[in-house]
C-alpha positions as CSV (number, residue, x, y, z in Angstrom):
1,M,53.5,119.9,136.3
2,V,53.3,120.9,140.0
3,L,55.2,124.0,139.2
4,V,53.0,124.8,136.3
5,F,49.8,124.3,138.4
6,T,51.2,126.5,141.2
7,V,52.0,129.3,138.7
8,V,48.6,129.0,137.0
9,R,46.8,129.0,140.3
10,S,48.5,132.2,141.5
11,L,47.7,134.0,138.3
12,V,44.1,132.9,138.3
13,E,43.5,133.9,141.9
14,G,44.9,137.4,141.2
15,F,42.9,137.7,138.1
16,L,39.7,136.5,139.9
17,V,39.8,139.2,142.6
18,E,40.1,141.9,139.9
19,R,37.3,140.3,137.8
20,R,34.9,139.9,140.7
21,N,35.3,143.5,141.7
22,R,34.6,144.7,138.2
23,F,32.0,142.3,136.7
24,G,30.6,140.0,139.4
25,T,30.9,136.3,140.4
26,A,29.4,134.7,137.2
27,S,31.7,136.5,134.9
28,A,34.7,135.6,137.1
29,R,33.9,131.9,136.8
30,V,33.9,132.1,133.0
31,A,37.2,133.9,133.1
32,I,38.7,131.3,135.4
33,V,38.0,128.5,132.9
34,C,39.3,130.4,129.9
35,L,42.4,131.7,131.7
36,T,43.3,128.3,133.2
37,T,43.1,126.5,129.9
38,A,45.2,129.2,128.2
39,L,47.9,129.2,130.9
40,I,48.2,125.5,131.1
41,S,48.5,125.2,127.4
42,G,51.0,128.0,127.2
43,G,53.0,126.7,130.2
44,A,53.3,123.2,128.7
45,T,54.6,124.7,125.5
46,A,57.0,126.9,127.3
47,L,58.4,123.9,129.2
48,A,58.7,121.6,126.2
49,A,62.1,120.0,125.3
50,P,64.7,122.4,123.8
51,V,65.2,122.5,120.1
52,S,68.5,120.7,120.3
53,Q,66.7,117.6,121.6
54,S,64.1,117.5,118.9
55,P,64.0,114.1,117.0
56,D,64.0,116.0,113.7
57,N,67.0,118.2,114.5
58,P,69.6,117.7,111.7
59,S,72.5,118.7,113.9
60,S,71.7,116.0,116.4
61,I,71.4,113.4,113.7
62,A,74.7,114.5,112.1
63,A,76.4,114.2,115.5
64,L,75.2,110.6,115.8
65,E,76.4,109.9,112.3
66,V,79.9,111.2,113.2
67,E,79.8,109.0,116.3
68,I,79.0,106.0,114.2
69,A,81.9,106.7,111.8
70,Q,84.3,107.1,114.8
71,I,83.3,103.8,116.2
72,Q,83.8,102.1,112.9
73,A,87.2,103.6,112.6
74,K,88.0,102.3,116.1
75,V,86.9,98.8,115.1
76,A,89.1,98.8,112.0
77,A,92.1,100.0,114.1
78,V,91.5,97.3,116.7
79,E,91.2,94.6,114.0
80,E,94.4,95.7,112.3
81,R,96.2,95.8,115.7
82,A,95.1,92.2,116.3
83,L,96.4,91.1,112.9
84,Q,99.8,92.8,113.6
85,A,100.0,91.0,116.9
86,T,99.4,87.7,115.1
87,E,102.1,88.5,112.6
88,E,104.6,89.4,115.4
89,Y,103.9,86.0,117.0
90,A,104.3,84.2,113.7
91,R,107.7,86.0,113.1
92,A,108.8,84.8,116.6
93,E,107.9,81.3,115.5
94,D,110.0,81.8,112.4
95,S,113.0,82.8,114.5
96,L,112.5,79.8,116.7
97,N,112.3,77.5,113.7
98,E,115.5,79.0,112.2
99,A,117.3,78.7,115.6
100,K,116.2,75.0,115.8
101,A,117.4,74.3,112.3
102,K,120.8,76.0,113.0
103,A,121.2,74.2,116.3
104,E,120.6,70.9,114.6
105,K,123.0,71.7,111.7
106,T,125.8,73.0,114.0
107,A,125.4,70.0,116.3
108,E,125.7,67.7,113.3
109,D,128.7,69.5,112.0
110,S,130.3,69.5,115.4
111,K,129.8,65.7,115.8
112,K,131.2,65.1,112.3
113,A,134.3,67.2,113.1
114,Q,134.8,65.3,116.3
115,D,134.5,62.0,114.5
116,E,137.2,63.2,112.1
117,V,139.4,64.1,115.1
118,D,138.9,60.6,116.5
119,V,139.8,59.0,113.2
120,A,143.0,61.2,112.9
121,R,144.0,60.2,116.5
122,A,143.5,56.6,115.8
123,D,145.5,56.9,112.6
124,L,148.4,58.5,114.5
125,G,148.1,55.8,117.1
126,R,148.4,53.1,114.4
127,L,151.4,54.8,113.0
128,A,153.1,54.8,116.4
129,A,152.3,51.1,116.9
130,A,153.8,50.3,113.5
131,M,157.0,52.3,114.4
132,Y,157.3,50.5,117.6
133,R,157.0,47.1,115.9
134,E,159.8,48.1,113.5
135,N,162.3,49.7,115.8
136,R,160.9,49.5,119.3
137,Q,160.3,53.2,119.5
138,G,157.2,55.3,119.5
139,F,155.1,54.4,122.5
140,E,157.1,56.6,124.8
141,M,155.9,59.6,122.7
142,L,152.4,58.4,122.1
143,S,150.9,60.1,125.1
144,I,152.6,63.3,124.1
145,V,151.2,63.0,120.6
146,L,147.6,62.5,121.8
147,E,147.8,65.4,124.3
148,E,145.9,68.2,122.6
149,D,147.9,71.1,124.2
150,S,151.3,69.5,123.3
151,L,150.5,69.7,119.6
152,N,151.4,73.3,119.6
153,R,154.8,72.8,121.3
154,M,157.4,72.8,118.6
155,A,160.0,71.0,120.8
156,L,157.7,68.1,121.4
157,R,156.6,68.0,117.8
158,S,160.3,67.8,116.7
159,G,160.8,65.0,119.3
160,V,157.9,63.1,117.9
161,E,159.3,63.6,114.4
162,R,162.7,62.2,115.5
163,V,161.0,59.1,116.9
164,L,158.2,58.5,114.5
165,G,159.5,60.2,111.4
166,S,158.3,63.0,109.1
167,Q,155.2,61.1,108.2
168,A,154.0,61.5,111.8
169,D,154.5,65.2,111.7
170,A,152.2,65.6,108.8
171,K,149.6,63.5,110.6
172,I,150.1,65.6,113.7
173,Q,149.5,68.8,111.7
174,Q,146.3,67.3,110.3
175,L,145.1,66.3,113.7
176,S,145.8,69.8,115.1
177,A,143.9,71.4,112.3
178,L,140.9,69.1,112.8
179,E,140.9,69.7,116.5
180,N,140.9,73.5,115.9
181,I,137.9,73.1,113.6
182,A,136.1,70.8,116.0
183,A,136.7,73.3,118.8
184,V,135.2,76.2,116.8
185,L,132.2,74.1,115.7
186,D,131.6,73.0,119.3
187,K,131.4,76.6,120.4
188,E,129.1,77.4,117.6
189,A,126.9,74.5,118.5
190,V,126.7,75.6,122.2
191,Q,125.8,79.1,121.1
192,A,123.2,77.8,118.7
193,V,121.6,75.9,121.5
194,K,121.5,79.1,123.6
195,T,120.0,81.0,120.7
196,Q,117.3,78.3,120.3
197,E,116.6,78.4,124.0
198,N,116.2,82.2,124.0
199,A,114.0,82.0,120.9
200,A,111.8,79.4,122.7
201,K,111.5,81.7,125.7
202,E,110.5,84.6,123.5
203,V,107.8,82.5,121.8
204,R,106.5,81.3,125.2
205,A,106.4,84.9,126.4
206,M,104.6,86.0,123.3
207,A,102.2,83.2,123.6
208,T,101.3,84.4,127.1
209,E,100.9,87.9,125.8
210,A,99.0,86.6,122.8
211,Q,96.3,85.1,125.0
212,L,95.9,88.4,126.9
213,A,96.0,90.4,123.6
214,S,93.4,88.1,122.1
215,E,91.1,88.5,125.0
216,N,91.5,92.3,125.0
217,T,90.9,92.4,121.3
218,Y,87.6,90.5,121.5
219,K,86.6,92.7,124.5
220,E,87.4,95.9,122.6
221,L,85.5,94.7,119.5
222,A,82.5,93.7,121.6
223,E,82.5,97.1,123.4
224,A,82.7,99.0,120.1
225,Q,79.9,96.9,118.6
226,S,77.8,97.6,121.6
227,Q,78.5,101.3,121.3
228,R,77.5,101.2,117.6
229,A,74.3,99.4,118.4
230,D,73.5,102.0,121.1
231,V,74.1,104.9,118.6
232,I,72.0,103.1,116.0
233,R,69.1,102.9,118.5
234,R,69.4,106.7,119.1
235,L,69.5,107.3,115.4
236,A,66.5,105.2,114.8
237,S,64.6,107.2,117.5
238,S,65.7,110.5,115.9
239,R,64.6,109.4,112.4
240,N,61.4,107.8,113.7
241,V,62.3,104.4,112.1
242,S,62.8,100.9,113.5
243,V,66.2,99.8,114.8
244,E,66.2,97.1,112.1
245,E,65.8,99.7,109.4
246,E,68.5,102.0,110.8
247,T,70.8,99.0,111.2
248,Q,70.4,98.0,107.6
249,R,70.9,101.6,106.5
250,Q,74.1,101.9,108.5
251,N,75.3,98.6,107.1
252,D,74.6,99.8,103.6
253,L,76.4,103.1,104.2
254,E,79.4,101.2,105.6
255,A,79.5,98.9,102.6
256,Q,79.3,101.9,100.2
257,R,82.1,103.6,102.1
258,M,84.3,100.5,102.0
259,N,83.5,100.1,98.3
260,R,84.6,103.7,97.6
261,E,87.8,103.1,99.5
262,N,88.4,99.9,97.7
263,V,87.9,101.5,94.3
264,A,90.2,104.4,95.2
265,A,92.9,102.1,96.5
266,Q,92.6,99.9,93.4
267,A,93.1,102.9,91.2
268,A,96.1,104.1,93.2
269,L,97.6,100.6,93.0
270,A,97.1,100.5,89.2
271,A,98.7,103.9,88.9
272,R,101.7,102.8,90.9
273,L,102.1,99.7,88.8
274,A,101.7,101.7,85.6
275,T,104.4,104.2,86.8
276,E,106.8,101.3,87.6
277,Q,106.0,99.7,84.2
278,N,106.6,103.0,82.4
279,A,110.0,103.2,84.1
280,K,110.8,99.7,82.9
281,D,109.7,100.5,79.4
282,A,111.8,103.6,79.4
283,A,114.8,101.6,80.5
284,E,114.2,99.0,77.7
285,K,113.8,101.7,75.1
286,Q,117.0,103.3,76.3
287,K,118.7,99.9,75.8
288,V,117.3,99.8,72.3
289,A,118.5,103.3,71.6
290,D,122.0,102.5,73.0
291,A,122.2,99.4,70.8
292,A,121.2,101.5,67.8
293,A,123.8,104.1,68.6
294,V,126.5,101.4,68.9
295,A,125.3,100.0,65.6
296,A,125.4,103.4,64.0
297,R,128.9,104.1,65.3
298,A,130.1,100.7,64.2
299,A,128.7,101.4,60.7
300,Q,130.5,104.7,60.6
301,V,133.7,103.1,61.7
302,A,133.2,100.4,59.1
303,E,132.6,103.0,56.4
304,Q,135.7,104.9,57.3
305,A,137.8,101.7,57.4
306,Q,136.5,100.7,54.0
307,A,137.5,104.0,52.5
308,A,140.9,103.8,54.0
309,A,141.5,100.2,53.0
310,V,141.0,100.6,49.2
311,Q,144.8,100.4,48.7
312,D,145.6,98.5,51.8
313,T,144.7,94.8,52.3
314,K,145.2,94.9,56.0
315,K,142.9,97.9,56.4
316,K,140.4,96.2,54.1
317,R,140.2,93.2,56.4
318,E,139.7,95.5,59.3
319,A,137.0,97.2,57.5
320,E,135.3,93.9,56.7
321,E,135.5,92.9,60.4
322,A,134.1,96.3,61.4
323,A,131.3,95.9,58.8
324,R,130.6,92.4,60.2
325,I,130.4,93.9,63.8
326,A,128.2,96.7,62.5
327,A,125.9,94.2,60.8
328,E,125.7,92.1,63.9
329,A,125.0,95.2,66.1
330,A,122.3,96.3,63.6
331,R,120.7,92.8,63.7
332,K,120.6,92.9,67.5
333,A,119.2,96.4,67.5
334,E,116.5,95.3,65.1
335,E,115.7,92.2,67.2
336,A,115.5,94.4,70.3
337,R,113.2,96.8,68.5
338,K,110.9,93.9,67.4
339,A,111.0,92.4,70.9
340,E,110.0,95.8,72.3
341,E,107.2,96.1,69.8
342,A,105.9,92.6,70.6
343,R,106.1,93.3,74.3
344,T,104.2,96.6,74.0
345,A,101.6,94.9,71.9
346,E,101.2,92.0,74.3
347,E,100.9,94.5,77.2
348,A,98.2,96.4,75.3
349,R,96.3,93.2,74.6
350,R,96.5,92.2,78.3
351,A,95.4,95.7,79.4
352,E,92.5,95.6,77.0
353,E,91.4,92.1,78.2
354,A,91.7,93.3,81.8
355,R,89.6,96.4,81.0
356,R,86.9,94.3,79.3
357,A,86.9,91.8,82.1
358,E,86.5,94.6,84.7
359,E,83.7,96.2,82.7
360,A,81.9,92.9,82.4
361,R,82.4,92.3,86.2
362,R,81.0,95.7,87.1
363,A,78.1,95.4,84.6
364,E,77.3,92.0,86.2
365,E,77.5,93.5,89.7
366,E,75.2,96.4,88.7
367,R,72.8,94.0,87.1
368,R,72.6,91.9,90.2
369,A,72.3,95.0,92.4
370,E,69.4,96.3,90.2
371,E,67.7,92.9,90.4
372,A,68.1,93.0,94.2
373,R,66.7,96.5,94.4
374,R,63.7,95.6,92.3
375,A,63.0,92.5,94.3
376,A,63.3,94.5,97.5
377,A,61.0,97.2,96.2
378,A,58.5,94.6,95.2
379,Q,58.6,93.2,98.7
380,G,58.7,96.6,100.4
381,Q,62.1,95.9,102.0
382,S,65.6,97.5,101.9
383,P,67.9,95.7,99.5
384,T,70.5,93.4,101.1
385,P,73.9,92.8,99.6
386,T,74.1,90.0,97.1
387,P,76.8,87.5,98.2
388,Q,79.6,87.1,95.6
389,T,80.3,83.6,94.5
390,P,84.0,83.1,94.0
391,V,85.2,82.1,90.5
392,I,87.7,79.3,90.7
393,L,89.7,79.1,87.4
394,A,90.4,75.8,85.8
395,S,94.1,75.9,86.5
396,G,96.5,77.9,88.6
397,N,100.1,79.1,88.3
398,S,101.5,75.8,89.4
399,G,100.6,72.5,90.9
400,I,101.5,73.8,94.3
401,G,99.3,76.9,94.1
402,S,96.3,75.0,92.9
403,T,96.8,72.2,95.4
404,L,97.0,74.7,98.2
405,I,93.7,76.2,97.2
406,S,92.0,72.8,97.0
407,W,93.4,71.9,100.5
408,A,92.3,75.3,102.0
409,Q,88.7,75.0,100.6
410,D,88.1,72.1,103.0
411,K,88.9,74.4,105.9
412,I,86.2,77.0,105.1
413,G,84.0,77.6,108.1
414,L,86.8,76.9,110.7
415,P,87.3,79.8,113.1
416,Y,90.1,82.4,113.1
417,I,92.4,81.5,116.0
418,W,95.2,83.8,117.2
419,G,98.4,82.0,116.2
420,G,96.5,79.0,114.9
421,T,98.0,76.5,112.4
422,G,95.2,73.9,112.7
423,P,93.5,71.6,112.7
424,D,90.7,73.3,114.6
425,G,91.4,76.9,113.4
426,Y,93.9,79.1,111.7
427,D,95.2,82.7,111.5
428,C,95.9,84.3,108.1
429,S,99.5,82.9,107.6
430,G,98.9,79.8,109.7
431,I,96.5,78.3,107.1
432,I,99.1,78.8,104.3
433,Y,101.9,77.4,106.4
434,A,99.9,74.4,107.4
435,G,98.7,73.7,103.8
436,L,102.3,73.9,102.4
437,Q,103.6,71.7,105.2
438,T,101.2,68.9,104.0
439,M,103.0,69.2,100.6
440,G,106.5,69.1,102.1
441,K,107.1,72.8,101.4
442,N,108.0,75.5,103.8
443,I,108.2,79.2,102.9
444,G,107.9,80.4,106.5
445,R,105.3,80.8,109.3
446,S,104.8,84.5,109.2
447,A,103.2,86.5,106.3
448,A,106.5,88.5,106.0
449,Q,108.5,85.3,105.6
450,Q,105.9,84.0,103.1
451,Y,106.3,87.2,101.1
452,G,110.1,86.7,101.1
453,G,109.8,83.1,100.2
454,T,107.8,83.6,97.0
455,A,108.4,85.1,93.5
456,R,107.1,88.6,92.9
457,V,104.1,89.1,90.5
458,P,102.1,92.3,89.9
459,V,98.6,92.1,91.4
460,D,97.1,92.9,88.0
461,Q,98.7,89.6,86.7
462,L,97.7,87.3,89.6
463,E,96.9,83.7,88.9
464,V,95.0,81.1,91.0
465,G,97.2,80.0,93.9
466,D,99.2,83.3,94.2
467,L,99.5,84.9,97.6
468,V,98.4,88.5,98.3
469,F,99.7,90.7,101.1
470,W,98.7,93.8,103.1
471,S,101.2,96.2,104.7
472,N,100.9,99.3,106.8
473,N,104.0,100.9,105.4
474,G,104.1,99.5,101.8
475,S,107.1,97.2,102.4
476,Q,107.8,93.7,103.7
477,S,108.6,94.9,107.2
478,G,105.0,96.2,107.6
479,I,103.2,93.2,106.3
480,Y,100.3,92.1,108.7
481,H,98.0,90.0,106.5
482,V,98.1,87.4,103.7
483,A,95.4,85.6,101.7
484,M,95.2,83.2,98.7
485,Y,94.0,84.5,95.3
486,V,91.4,82.2,93.8
487,G,90.4,84.2,90.6
488,G,87.5,86.4,89.7
489,D,88.7,89.2,92.0
490,Q,88.2,86.8,95.0
491,M,90.4,85.4,97.7
492,L,90.4,82.7,100.3
493,E,91.5,83.8,103.8
494,A,91.3,83.5,107.5
495,P,90.2,87.1,107.9
496,K,90.3,88.3,111.5
497,P,89.2,87.6,115.0
498,G,85.5,86.7,115.2
499,L,85.2,85.5,111.6
500,N,85.7,82.1,110.0
501,V,87.9,80.9,107.1
502,K,86.0,82.0,104.0
503,F,86.0,83.4,100.4
504,S,86.1,87.2,100.3
505,P,86.2,89.9,97.6
506,M,89.6,91.4,97.1
507,R,90.4,94.4,99.4
508,Y,92.7,97.0,97.9
509,P,93.4,99.4,100.8
510,N,97.0,98.7,102.1
511,L,97.4,95.9,99.5
512,M,101.0,95.3,98.4
513,P,101.4,96.0,94.7
514,Y,103.1,92.6,94.2
515,G,101.8,89.2,95.2
516,G,103.8,86.0,95.8
517,R,104.0,83.1,93.4
518,I,104.8,79.8,95.2
């Protein structure tokens, strides 16, 4: 403003001199007022904010929208990285548990082998004592017999045989074999203990790293959320709306984006399963065709054999046998054809039921959304997402699956804890591991182990109690998350850092096409 005033003053003074000389003092005063007003107004306009900073500038708003999207992508990447770190720690625990089990088993086998050696030595000692009682011989060779290294010396063994007899030689050979076995098992036991110790060190090291990783994860998430909140404030200012309204708008946009991704991923998953099923169907049809070809060939052979066996009894019997084989092959081909038709019809029925269920679910969601929009419109507010109530089916795939869900429901509300297996909190695979432990069942600590320890079932045929898995490469090696299917397109999970154990709608991006049945 000082600069504007200085410019205006200079212009006015120059104009005043000229005006006074031409029209007089009164006219100059009027001109001063008019010129000053015009220059100040024009100067202020000239020095206003540039167009790029205008609140209504679309390019500025678009840039902020892009920044929001980038922050959300960063949040998703950080959360997935945290889940992968959890999975790596759980896999290290699996390795430690396996090492412990092997160490215990090899130690037990080693002790058992040594006990057998001791029994064989005692048996040989009893034989020597008996020989001594009979002919006063044997004790002078007893120390040689019981020396481990001497058992491999043929001269000493022959000496023992002369004193104690051939029966002793057989016992010496048995003792030698048992000692060899015991030595091997002892080495295995020592190595197993070392493996266990190394695995324990690895878990301890990962636990230390886990603490740091967990802290960094929460820090990164908090930083990203803070950045998002700042961008939302700037967007609210650019749109001339409240921060609350813009926050709700961005949350709605994010929910819509996630829903689009979910629908696309679900469709891709269904297409993949359909392709695999078509391949299986083609293989089954080929089997049916092969069986029919065999039957046709057998029938042809039977017909030829029958024609040639009109005058020959032997050939007639061969023809009858061929005919029997042909009839059996034809029967099996017909059974295969009927089984294929029944399977195709059953699949069509299931697909139709699934389609109708999906249509009903979507119609219900649209109805609820419409009711929410109408209620919001009546109250003059933006609609908020309607929480989905999980549908728990009456029965699951097995007693174990249903029991696991019942157990896990009592843990709802407990926090996600990095590497947690309870009782105060859990990670995604930790809650499943802990629940199965209460039932005396163990399919592994990590999500990857749990995938390997369950039976495969397509995700479009999931039942209550089945496990569902997410992978960053579509295979078991890339698995980083697991949850429990509870029916109604819902799951129960320990989701991620910062959230509690809860029911969630199914998420299809990165979902493995096959779940796990316990």
